[in-house]
C-alpha positions as protocol buffer text, in pm:
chain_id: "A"
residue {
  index: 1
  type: UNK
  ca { x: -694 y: -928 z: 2793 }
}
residue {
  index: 2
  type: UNK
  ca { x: -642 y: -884 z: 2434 }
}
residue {
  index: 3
  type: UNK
  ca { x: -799 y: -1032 z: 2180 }
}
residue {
  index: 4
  type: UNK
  ca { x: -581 y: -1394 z: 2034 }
}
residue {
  index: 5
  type: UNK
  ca { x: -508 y: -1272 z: 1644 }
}
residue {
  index: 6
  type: UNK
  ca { x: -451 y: -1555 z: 1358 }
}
residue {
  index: 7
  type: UNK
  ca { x: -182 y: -1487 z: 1096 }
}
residue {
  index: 8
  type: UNK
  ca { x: -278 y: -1621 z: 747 }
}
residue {
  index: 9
  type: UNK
  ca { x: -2 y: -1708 z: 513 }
}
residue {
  index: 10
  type: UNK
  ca { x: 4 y: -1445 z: 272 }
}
residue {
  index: 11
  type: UNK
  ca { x: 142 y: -1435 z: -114 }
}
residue {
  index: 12
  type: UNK
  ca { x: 323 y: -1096 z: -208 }
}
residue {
  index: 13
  type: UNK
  ca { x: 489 y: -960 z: -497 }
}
residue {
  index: 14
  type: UNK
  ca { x: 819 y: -680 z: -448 }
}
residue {
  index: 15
  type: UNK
  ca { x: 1052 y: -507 z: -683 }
}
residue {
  index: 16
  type: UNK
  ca { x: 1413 y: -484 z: -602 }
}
residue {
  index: 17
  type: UNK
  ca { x: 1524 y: -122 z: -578 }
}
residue {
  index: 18
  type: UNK
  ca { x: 1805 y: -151 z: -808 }
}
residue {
  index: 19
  type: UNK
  ca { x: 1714 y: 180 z: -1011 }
}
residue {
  index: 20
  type: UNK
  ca { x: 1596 y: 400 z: -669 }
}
residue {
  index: 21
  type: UNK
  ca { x: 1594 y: 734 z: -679 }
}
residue {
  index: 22
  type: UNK
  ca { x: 1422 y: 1071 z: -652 }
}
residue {
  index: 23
  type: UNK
  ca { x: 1486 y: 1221 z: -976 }
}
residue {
  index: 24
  type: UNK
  ca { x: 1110 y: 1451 z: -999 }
}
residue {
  index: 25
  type: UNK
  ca { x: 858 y: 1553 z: -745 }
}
residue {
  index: 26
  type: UNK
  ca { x: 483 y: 1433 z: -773 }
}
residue {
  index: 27
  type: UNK
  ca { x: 435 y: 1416 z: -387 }
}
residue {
  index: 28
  type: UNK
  ca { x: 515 y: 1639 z: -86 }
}
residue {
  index: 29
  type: UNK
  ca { x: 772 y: 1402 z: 65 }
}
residue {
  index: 30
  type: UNK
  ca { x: 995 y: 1411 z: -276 }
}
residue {
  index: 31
  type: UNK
  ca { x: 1258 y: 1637 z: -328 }
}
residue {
  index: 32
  type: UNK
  ca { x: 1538 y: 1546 z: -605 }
}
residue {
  index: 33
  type: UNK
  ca { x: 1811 y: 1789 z: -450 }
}
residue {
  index: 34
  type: UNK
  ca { x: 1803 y: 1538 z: -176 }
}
residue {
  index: 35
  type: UNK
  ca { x: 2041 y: 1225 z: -192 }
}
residue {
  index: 36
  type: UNK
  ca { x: 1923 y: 876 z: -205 }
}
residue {
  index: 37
  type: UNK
  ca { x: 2151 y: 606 z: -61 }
}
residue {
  index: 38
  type: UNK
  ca { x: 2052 y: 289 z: -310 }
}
residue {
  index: 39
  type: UNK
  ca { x: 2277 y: 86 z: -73 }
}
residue {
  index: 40
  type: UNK
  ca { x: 2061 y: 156 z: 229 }
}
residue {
  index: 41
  type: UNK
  ca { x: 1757 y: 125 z: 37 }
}
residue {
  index: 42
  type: UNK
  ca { x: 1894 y: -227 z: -111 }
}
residue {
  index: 43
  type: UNK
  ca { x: 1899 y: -331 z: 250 }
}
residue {
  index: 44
  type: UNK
  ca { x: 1599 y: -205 z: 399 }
}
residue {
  index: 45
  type: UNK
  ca { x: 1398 y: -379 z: 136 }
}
residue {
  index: 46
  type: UNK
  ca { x: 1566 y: -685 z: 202 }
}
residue {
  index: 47
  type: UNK
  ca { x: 1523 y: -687 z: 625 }
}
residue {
  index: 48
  type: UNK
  ca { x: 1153 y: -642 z: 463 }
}
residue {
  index: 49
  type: UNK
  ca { x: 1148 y: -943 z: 246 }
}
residue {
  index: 50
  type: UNK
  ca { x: 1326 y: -1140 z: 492 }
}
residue {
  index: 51
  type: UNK
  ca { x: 1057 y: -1051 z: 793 }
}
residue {
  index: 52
  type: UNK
  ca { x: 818 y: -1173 z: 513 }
}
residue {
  index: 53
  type: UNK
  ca { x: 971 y: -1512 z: 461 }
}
residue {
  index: 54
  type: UNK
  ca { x: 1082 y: -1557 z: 889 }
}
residue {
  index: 55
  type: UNK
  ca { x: 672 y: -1468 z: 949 }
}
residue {
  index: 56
  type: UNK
  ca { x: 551 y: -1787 z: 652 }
}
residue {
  index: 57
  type: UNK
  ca { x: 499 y: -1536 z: 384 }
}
residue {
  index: 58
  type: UNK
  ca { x: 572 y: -1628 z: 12 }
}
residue {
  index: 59
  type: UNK
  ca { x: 737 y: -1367 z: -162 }
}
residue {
  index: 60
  type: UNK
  ca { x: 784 y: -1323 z: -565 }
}
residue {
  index: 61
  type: UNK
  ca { x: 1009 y: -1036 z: -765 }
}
residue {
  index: 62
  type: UNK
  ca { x: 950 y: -871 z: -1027 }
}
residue {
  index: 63
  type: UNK
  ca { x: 1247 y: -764 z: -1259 }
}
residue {
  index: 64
  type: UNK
  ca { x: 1284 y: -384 z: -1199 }
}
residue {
  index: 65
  type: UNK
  ca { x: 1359 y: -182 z: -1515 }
}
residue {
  index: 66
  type: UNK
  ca { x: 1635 y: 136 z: -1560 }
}
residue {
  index: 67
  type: UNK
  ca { x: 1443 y: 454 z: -1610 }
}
residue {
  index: 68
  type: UNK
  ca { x: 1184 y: 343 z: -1371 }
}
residue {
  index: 69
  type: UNK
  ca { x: 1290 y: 460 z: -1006 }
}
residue {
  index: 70
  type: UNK
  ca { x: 966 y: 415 z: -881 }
}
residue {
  index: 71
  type: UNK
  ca { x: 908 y: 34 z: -963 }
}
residue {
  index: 72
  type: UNK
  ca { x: 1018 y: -88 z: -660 }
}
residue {
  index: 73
  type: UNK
  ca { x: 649 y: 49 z: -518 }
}
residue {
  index: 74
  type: UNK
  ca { x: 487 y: -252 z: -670 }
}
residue {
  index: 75
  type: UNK
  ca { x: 158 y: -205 z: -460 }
}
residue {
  index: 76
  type: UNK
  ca { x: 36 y: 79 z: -686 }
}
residue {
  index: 77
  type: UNK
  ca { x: 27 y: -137 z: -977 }
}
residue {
  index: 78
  type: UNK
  ca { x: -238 y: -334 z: -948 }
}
residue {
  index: 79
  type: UNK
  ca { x: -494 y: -474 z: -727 }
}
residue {
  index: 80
  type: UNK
  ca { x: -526 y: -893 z: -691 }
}
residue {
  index: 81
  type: UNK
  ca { x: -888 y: -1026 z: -606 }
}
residue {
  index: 82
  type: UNK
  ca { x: -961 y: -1410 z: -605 }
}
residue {
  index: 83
  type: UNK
  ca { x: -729 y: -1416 z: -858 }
}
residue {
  index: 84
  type: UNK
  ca { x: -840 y: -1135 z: -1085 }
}
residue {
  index: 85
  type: UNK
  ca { x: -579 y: -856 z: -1195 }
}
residue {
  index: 86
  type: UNK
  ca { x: -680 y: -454 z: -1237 }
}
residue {
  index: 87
  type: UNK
  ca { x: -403 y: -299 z: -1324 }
}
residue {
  index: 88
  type: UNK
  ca { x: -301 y: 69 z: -1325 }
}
residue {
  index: 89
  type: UNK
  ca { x: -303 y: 348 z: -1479 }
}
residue {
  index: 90
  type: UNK
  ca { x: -73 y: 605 z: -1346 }
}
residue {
  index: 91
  type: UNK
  ca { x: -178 y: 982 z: -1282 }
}
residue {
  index: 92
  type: UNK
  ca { x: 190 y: 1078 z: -1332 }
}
residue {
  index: 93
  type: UNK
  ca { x: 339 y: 1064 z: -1691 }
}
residue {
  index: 94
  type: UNK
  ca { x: 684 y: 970 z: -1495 }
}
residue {
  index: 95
  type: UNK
  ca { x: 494 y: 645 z: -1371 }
}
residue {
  index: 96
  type: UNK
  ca { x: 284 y: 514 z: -1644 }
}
residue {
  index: 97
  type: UNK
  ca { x: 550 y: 271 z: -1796 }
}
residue {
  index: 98
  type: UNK
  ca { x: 577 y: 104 z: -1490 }
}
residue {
  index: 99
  type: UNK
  ca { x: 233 y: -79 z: -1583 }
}
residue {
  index: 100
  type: UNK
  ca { x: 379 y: -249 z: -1843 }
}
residue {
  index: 101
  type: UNK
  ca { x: 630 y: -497 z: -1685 }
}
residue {
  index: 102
  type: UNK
  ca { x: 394 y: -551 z: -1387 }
}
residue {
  index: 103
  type: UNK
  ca { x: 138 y: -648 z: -1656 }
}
residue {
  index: 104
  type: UNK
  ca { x: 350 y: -882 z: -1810 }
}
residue {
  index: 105
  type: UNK
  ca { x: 481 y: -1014 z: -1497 }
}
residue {
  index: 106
  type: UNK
  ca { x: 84 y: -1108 z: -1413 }
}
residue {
  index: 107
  type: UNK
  ca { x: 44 y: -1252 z: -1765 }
}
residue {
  index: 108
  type: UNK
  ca { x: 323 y: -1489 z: -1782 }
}
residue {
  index: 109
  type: UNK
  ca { x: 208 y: -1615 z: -1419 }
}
residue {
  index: 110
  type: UNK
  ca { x: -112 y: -1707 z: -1589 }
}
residue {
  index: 111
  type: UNK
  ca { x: -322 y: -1375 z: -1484 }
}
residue {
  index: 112
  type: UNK
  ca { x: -565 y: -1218 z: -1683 }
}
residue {
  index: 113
  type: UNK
  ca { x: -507 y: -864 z: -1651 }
}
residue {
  index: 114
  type: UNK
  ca { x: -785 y: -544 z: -1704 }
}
residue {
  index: 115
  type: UNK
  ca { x: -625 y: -257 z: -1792 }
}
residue {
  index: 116
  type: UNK
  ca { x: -833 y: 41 z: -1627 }
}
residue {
  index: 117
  type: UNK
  ca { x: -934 y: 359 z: -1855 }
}
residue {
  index: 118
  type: UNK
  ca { x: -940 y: 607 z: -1578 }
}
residue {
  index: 119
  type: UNK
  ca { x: -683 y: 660 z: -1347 }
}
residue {
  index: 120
  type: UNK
  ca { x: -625 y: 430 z: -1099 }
}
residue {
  index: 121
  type: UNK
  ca { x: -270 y: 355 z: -904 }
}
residue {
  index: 122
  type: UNK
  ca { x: -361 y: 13 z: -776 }
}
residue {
  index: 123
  type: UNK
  ca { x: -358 y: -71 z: -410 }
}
residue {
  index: 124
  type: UNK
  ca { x: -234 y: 233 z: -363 }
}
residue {
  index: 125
  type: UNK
  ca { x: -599 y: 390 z: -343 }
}
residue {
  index: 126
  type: UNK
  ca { x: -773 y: 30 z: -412 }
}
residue {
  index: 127
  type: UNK
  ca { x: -730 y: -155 z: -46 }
}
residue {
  index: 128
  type: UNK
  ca { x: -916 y: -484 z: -32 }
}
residue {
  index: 129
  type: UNK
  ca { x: -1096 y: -508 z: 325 }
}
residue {
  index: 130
  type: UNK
  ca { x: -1305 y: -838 z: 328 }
}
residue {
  index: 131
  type: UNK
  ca { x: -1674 y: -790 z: 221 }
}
residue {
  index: 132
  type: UNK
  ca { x: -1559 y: -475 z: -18 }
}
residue {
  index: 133
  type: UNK
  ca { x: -1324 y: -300 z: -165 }
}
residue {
  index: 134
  type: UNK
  ca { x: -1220 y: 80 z: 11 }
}
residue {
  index: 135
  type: UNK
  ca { x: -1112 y: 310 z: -231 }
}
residue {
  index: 136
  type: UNK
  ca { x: -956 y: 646 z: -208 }
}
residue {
  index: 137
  type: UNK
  ca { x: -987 y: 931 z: -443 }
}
residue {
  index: 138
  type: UNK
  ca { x: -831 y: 1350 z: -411 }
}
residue {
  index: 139
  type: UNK
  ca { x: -503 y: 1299 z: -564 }
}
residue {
  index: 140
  type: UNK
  ca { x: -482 y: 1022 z: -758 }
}
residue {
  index: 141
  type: UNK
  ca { x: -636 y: 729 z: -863 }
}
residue {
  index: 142
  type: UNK
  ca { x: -1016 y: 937 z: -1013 }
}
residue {
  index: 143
  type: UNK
  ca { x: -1409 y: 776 z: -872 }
}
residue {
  index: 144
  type: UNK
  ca { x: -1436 y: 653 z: -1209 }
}
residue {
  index: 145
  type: UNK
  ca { x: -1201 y: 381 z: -1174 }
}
residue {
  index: 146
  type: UNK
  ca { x: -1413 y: 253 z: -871 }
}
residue {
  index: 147
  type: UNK
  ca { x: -1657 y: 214 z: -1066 }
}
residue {
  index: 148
  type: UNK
  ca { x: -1460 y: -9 z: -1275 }
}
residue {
  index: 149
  type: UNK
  ca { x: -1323 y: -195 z: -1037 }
}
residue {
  index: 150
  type: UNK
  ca { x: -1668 y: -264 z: -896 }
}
residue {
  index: 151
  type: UNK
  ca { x: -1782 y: -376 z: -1231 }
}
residue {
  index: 152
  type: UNK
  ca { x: -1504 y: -587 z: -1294 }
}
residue {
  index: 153
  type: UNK
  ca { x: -1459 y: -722 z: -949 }
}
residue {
  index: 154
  type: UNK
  ca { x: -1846 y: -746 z: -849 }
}
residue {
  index: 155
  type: UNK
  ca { x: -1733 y: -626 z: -503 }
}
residue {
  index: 156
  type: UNK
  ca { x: -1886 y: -320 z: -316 }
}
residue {
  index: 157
  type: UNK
  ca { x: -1641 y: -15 z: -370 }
}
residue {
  index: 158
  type: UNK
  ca { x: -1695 y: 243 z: -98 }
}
residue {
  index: 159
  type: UNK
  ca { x: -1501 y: 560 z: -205 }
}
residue {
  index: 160
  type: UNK
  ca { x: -1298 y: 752 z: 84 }
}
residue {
  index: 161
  type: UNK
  ca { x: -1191 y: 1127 z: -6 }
}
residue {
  index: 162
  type: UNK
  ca { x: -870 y: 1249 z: 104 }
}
residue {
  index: 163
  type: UNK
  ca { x: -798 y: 1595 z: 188 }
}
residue {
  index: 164
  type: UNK
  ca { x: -445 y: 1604 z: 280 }
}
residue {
  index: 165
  type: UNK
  ca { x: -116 y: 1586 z: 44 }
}
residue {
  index: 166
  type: UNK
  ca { x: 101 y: 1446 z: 253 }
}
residue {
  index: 167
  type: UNK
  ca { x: -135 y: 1109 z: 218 }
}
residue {
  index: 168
  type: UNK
  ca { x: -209 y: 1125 z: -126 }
}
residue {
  index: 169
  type: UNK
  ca { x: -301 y: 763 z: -142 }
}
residue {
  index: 170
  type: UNK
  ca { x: -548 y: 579 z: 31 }
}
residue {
  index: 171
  type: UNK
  ca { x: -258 y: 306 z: 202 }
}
residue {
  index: 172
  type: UNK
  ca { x: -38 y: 602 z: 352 }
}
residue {
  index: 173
  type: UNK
  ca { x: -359 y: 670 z: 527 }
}
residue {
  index: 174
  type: UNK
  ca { x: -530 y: 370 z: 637 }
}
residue {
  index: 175
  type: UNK
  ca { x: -434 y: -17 z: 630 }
}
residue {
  index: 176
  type: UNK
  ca { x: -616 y: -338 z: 650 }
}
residue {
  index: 177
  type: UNK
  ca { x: -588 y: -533 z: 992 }
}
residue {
  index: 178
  type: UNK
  ca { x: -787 y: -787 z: 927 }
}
residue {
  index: 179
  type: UNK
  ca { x: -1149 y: -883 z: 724 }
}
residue {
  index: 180
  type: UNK
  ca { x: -1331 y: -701 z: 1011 }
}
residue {
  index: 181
  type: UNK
  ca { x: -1064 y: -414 z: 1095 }
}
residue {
  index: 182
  type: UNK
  ca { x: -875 y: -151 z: 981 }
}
residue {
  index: 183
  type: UNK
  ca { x: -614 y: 141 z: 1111 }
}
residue {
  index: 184
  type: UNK
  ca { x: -612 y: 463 z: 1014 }
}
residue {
  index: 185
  type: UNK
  ca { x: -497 y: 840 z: 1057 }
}
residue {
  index: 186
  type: UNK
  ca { x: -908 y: 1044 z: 1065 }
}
residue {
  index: 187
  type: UNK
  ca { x: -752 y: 1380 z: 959 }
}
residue {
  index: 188
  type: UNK
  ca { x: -660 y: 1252 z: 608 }
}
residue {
  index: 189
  type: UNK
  ca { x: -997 y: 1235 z: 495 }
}
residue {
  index: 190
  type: UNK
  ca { x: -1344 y: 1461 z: 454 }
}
residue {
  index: 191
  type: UNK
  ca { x: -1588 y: 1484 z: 692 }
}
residue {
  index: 192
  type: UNK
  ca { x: -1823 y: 1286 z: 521 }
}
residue {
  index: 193
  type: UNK
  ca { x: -1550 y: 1009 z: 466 }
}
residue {
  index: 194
  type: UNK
  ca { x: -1435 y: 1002 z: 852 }
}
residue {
  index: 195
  type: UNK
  ca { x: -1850 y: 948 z: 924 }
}
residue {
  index: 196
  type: UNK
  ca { x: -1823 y: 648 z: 691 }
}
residue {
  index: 197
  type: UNK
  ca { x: -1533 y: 495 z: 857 }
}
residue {
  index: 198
  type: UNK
  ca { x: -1670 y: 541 z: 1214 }
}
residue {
  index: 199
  type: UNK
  ca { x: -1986 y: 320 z: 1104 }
}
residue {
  index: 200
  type: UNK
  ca { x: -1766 y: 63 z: 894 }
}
residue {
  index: 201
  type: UNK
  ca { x: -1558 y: 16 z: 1139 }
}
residue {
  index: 202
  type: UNK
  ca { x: -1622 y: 162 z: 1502 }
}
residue {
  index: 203
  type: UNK
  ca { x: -1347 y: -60 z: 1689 }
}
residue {
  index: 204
  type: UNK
  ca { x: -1117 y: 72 z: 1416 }
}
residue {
  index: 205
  type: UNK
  ca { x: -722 y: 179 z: 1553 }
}
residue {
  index: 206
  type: UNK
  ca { x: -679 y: 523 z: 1506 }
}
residue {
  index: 207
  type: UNK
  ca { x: -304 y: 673 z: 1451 }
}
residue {
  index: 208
  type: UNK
  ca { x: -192 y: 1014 z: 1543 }
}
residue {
  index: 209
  type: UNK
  ca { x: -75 y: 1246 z: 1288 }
}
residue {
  index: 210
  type: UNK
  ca { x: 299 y: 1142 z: 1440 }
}
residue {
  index: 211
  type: UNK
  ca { x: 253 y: 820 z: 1346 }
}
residue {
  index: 212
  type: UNK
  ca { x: 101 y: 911 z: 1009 }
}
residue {
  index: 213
  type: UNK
  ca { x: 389 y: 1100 z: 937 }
}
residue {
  index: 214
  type: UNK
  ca { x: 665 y: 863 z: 1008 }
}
residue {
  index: 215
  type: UNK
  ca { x: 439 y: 636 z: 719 }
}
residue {
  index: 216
  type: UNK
  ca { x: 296 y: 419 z: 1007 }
}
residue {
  index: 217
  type: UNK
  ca { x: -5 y: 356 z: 808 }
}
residue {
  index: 218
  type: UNK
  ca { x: 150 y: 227 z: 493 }
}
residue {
  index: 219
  type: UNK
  ca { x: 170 y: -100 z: 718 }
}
residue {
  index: 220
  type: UNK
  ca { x: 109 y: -436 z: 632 }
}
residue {
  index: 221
  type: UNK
  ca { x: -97 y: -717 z: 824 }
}
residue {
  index: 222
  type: UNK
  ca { x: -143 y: -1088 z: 802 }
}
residue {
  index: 223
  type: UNK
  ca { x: -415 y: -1101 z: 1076 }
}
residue {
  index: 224
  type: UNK
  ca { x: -144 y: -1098 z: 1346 }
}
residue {
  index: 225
  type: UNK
  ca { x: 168 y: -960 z: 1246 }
}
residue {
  index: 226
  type: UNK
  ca { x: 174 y: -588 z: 1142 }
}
residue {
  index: 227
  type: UNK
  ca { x: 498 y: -498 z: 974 }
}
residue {
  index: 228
  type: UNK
  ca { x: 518 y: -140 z: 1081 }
}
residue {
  index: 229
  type: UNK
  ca { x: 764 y: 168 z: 1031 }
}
residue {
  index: 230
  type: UNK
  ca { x: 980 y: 167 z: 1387 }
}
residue {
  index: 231
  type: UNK
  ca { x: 883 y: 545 z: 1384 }
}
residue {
  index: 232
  type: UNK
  ca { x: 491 y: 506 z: 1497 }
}
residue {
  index: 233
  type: UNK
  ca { x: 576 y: 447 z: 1832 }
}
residue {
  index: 234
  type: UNK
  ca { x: 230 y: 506 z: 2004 }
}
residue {
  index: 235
  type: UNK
  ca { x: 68 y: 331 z: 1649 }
}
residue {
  index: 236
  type: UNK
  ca { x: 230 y: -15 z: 1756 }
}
residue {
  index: 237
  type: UNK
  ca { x: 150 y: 35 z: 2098 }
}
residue {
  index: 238
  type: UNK
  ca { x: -232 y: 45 z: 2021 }
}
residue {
  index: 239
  type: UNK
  ca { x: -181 y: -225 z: 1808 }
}
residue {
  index: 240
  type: UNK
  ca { x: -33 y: -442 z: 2082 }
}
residue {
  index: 241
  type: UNK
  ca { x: -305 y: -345 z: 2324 }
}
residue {
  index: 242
  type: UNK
  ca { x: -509 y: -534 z: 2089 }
}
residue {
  index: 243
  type: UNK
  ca { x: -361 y: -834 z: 2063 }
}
residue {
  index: 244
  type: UNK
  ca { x: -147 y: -777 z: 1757 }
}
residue {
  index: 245
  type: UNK
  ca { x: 191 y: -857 z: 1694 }
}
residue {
  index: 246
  type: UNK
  ca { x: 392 y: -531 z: 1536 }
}
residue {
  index: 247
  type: UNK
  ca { x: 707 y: -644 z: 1355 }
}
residue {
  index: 248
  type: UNK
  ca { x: 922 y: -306 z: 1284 }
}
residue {
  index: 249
  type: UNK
  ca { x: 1105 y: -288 z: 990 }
}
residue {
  index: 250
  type: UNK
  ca { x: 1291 y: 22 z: 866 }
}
residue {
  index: 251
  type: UNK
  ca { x: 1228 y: 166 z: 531 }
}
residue {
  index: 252
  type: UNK
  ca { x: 1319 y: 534 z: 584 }
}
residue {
  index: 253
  type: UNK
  ca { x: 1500 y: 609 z: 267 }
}
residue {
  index: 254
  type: UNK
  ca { x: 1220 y: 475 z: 94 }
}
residue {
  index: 255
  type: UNK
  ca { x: 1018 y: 759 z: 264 }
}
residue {
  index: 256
  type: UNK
  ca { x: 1217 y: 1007 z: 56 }
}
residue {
  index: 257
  type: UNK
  ca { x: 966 y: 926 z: -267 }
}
residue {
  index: 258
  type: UNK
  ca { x: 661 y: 891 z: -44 }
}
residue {
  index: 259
  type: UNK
  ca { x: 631 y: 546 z: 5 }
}
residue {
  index: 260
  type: UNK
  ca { x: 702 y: 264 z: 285 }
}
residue {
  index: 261
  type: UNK
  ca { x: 651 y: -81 z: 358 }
}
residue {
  index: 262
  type: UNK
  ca { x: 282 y: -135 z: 205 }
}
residue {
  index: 263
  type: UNK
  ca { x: 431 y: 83 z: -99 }
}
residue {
  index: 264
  type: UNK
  ca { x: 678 y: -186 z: -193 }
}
residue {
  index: 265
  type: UNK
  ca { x: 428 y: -481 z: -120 }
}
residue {
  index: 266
  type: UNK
  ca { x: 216 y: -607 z: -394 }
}
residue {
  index: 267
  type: UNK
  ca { x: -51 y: -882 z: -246 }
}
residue {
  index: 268
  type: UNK
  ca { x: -154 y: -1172 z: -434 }
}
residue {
  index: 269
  type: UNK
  ca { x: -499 y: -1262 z: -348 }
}
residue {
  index: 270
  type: UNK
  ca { x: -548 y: -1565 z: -569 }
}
């Protein structure tokens, strides 16, 4: 029988994609010759924030900005322990004003934000997993940003290395189930990096590169619930076998720029 799973109401902060679109190309997945339906996009992202609120969530928004087509991925900028705010700084010049409203969102909500001075795309590569902080490094956000965010957090930082562009940040590649258990797709990382996940966590879901693809790893949990990408079939059917609940919600066109449902999800750990 599988194990009983306890959803904690969660706190999360989203961007309305008002400004969408794939106007440059600092992934694999993005191509600007290919047409992005805002309307669709408006909709997914709302079938995402209402799941949130049917499932007890609290969800806040953050005023998205023209010029800034990527805002709506609020998770990369920052990361939100016990209340404390690291922001971002983005690898991509394209990216780096986003920071600024997301800072100022945090500050007038009565956060104390650090600003990082290496580059670091929030929980994008910074993924807070109970006892410490998993951090990913190879594309983006640099290892000398996780050792800021250890120093300013006072949390363990283990570093993960990916190897693979298509998961270019650490939450396309591995999500949080719970404070004892994660999922993730083994080929996106080094060999030295899959060893350190097999001893973290040797219960751990694993997700076929199928799965990985169709962004089934940029999930998000609540210790029950996992909204998931409908695409990783065989993903939510491991996740079921364990006593989770998946919740599919459909974000394709968001998948154009690289991102899904943990992309647009900002937590709030206060």
């Amino acid at each position: 029988m599988p194990e009983s799973r306890v959803a904690r109401p969660r706190r999360y902060l989203v961007c309305e994609p008002r400004f969408f679109a794939v106007r440059y190309a600092i992934n694999p997945w993005m191509r600007p010759d290919r047409p992005v339906d805002v309307s669709l996009a408006r909709r997914q992202w709302l079938s995402l924030v209402d799941a949130y609120h049917r499932h007890g969530h609290t969800v806040e928004t953050v005023e998205p900005l023209p010029g800034l087509p990527d805002m709506v991925f609020a998770a990369n900028a920052a990361v939100v322990v016990d209340g404390r705010v690291f922001g971002s700084r983005f690898h991509a010049p394209e990216r780096r004003p986003e920071s600024v409203p997301y800072a100022a969102w945090f500050k007038a909500h009565g956060f104390d934000v650090q600003h990082p001075e290496s580059v670091c795309e929030g929980e994008g590569d910074l993924v807070p997993a109970g006892r410490w902080i998993l951090a990913g490094t190879g594309f983006r956000t640099t290892p000398e940003a996780h050792r800021e965010a250890q120093e300013f957090f006072g949390v363990p930082v283990i570093g993960l290395t990916l190897v693979d562009p298509y998961f270019y940040h650490l939450d396309t590649a591995l999500f949080v189930l719970d404070d004892e258990n994660v999922a993730y797709y083994p080929e996106a990382f080094s060999p030295g990096s899959r060893e350190v996940l097999e001893r973290l966590y040797p219960d751990a879901v694993t997700a076929t590169r199928e799965d990985a693809m169709a962004f089934g790893l940029n999930s998000v949990s609540d210790g029950r619930h996992v909204f998931v990408s409908p695409g990783a079939t065989a993903l939510a059917g491991r996740l079921a076998d364990r006593g989770y609940v998946p919740v599919p919600v459909d974000l394709s066109e968001f998948h154009k720029a690289g991102g899904g449902i943990k992309c647009c999800t900002q937590e709030i750990r206060s």
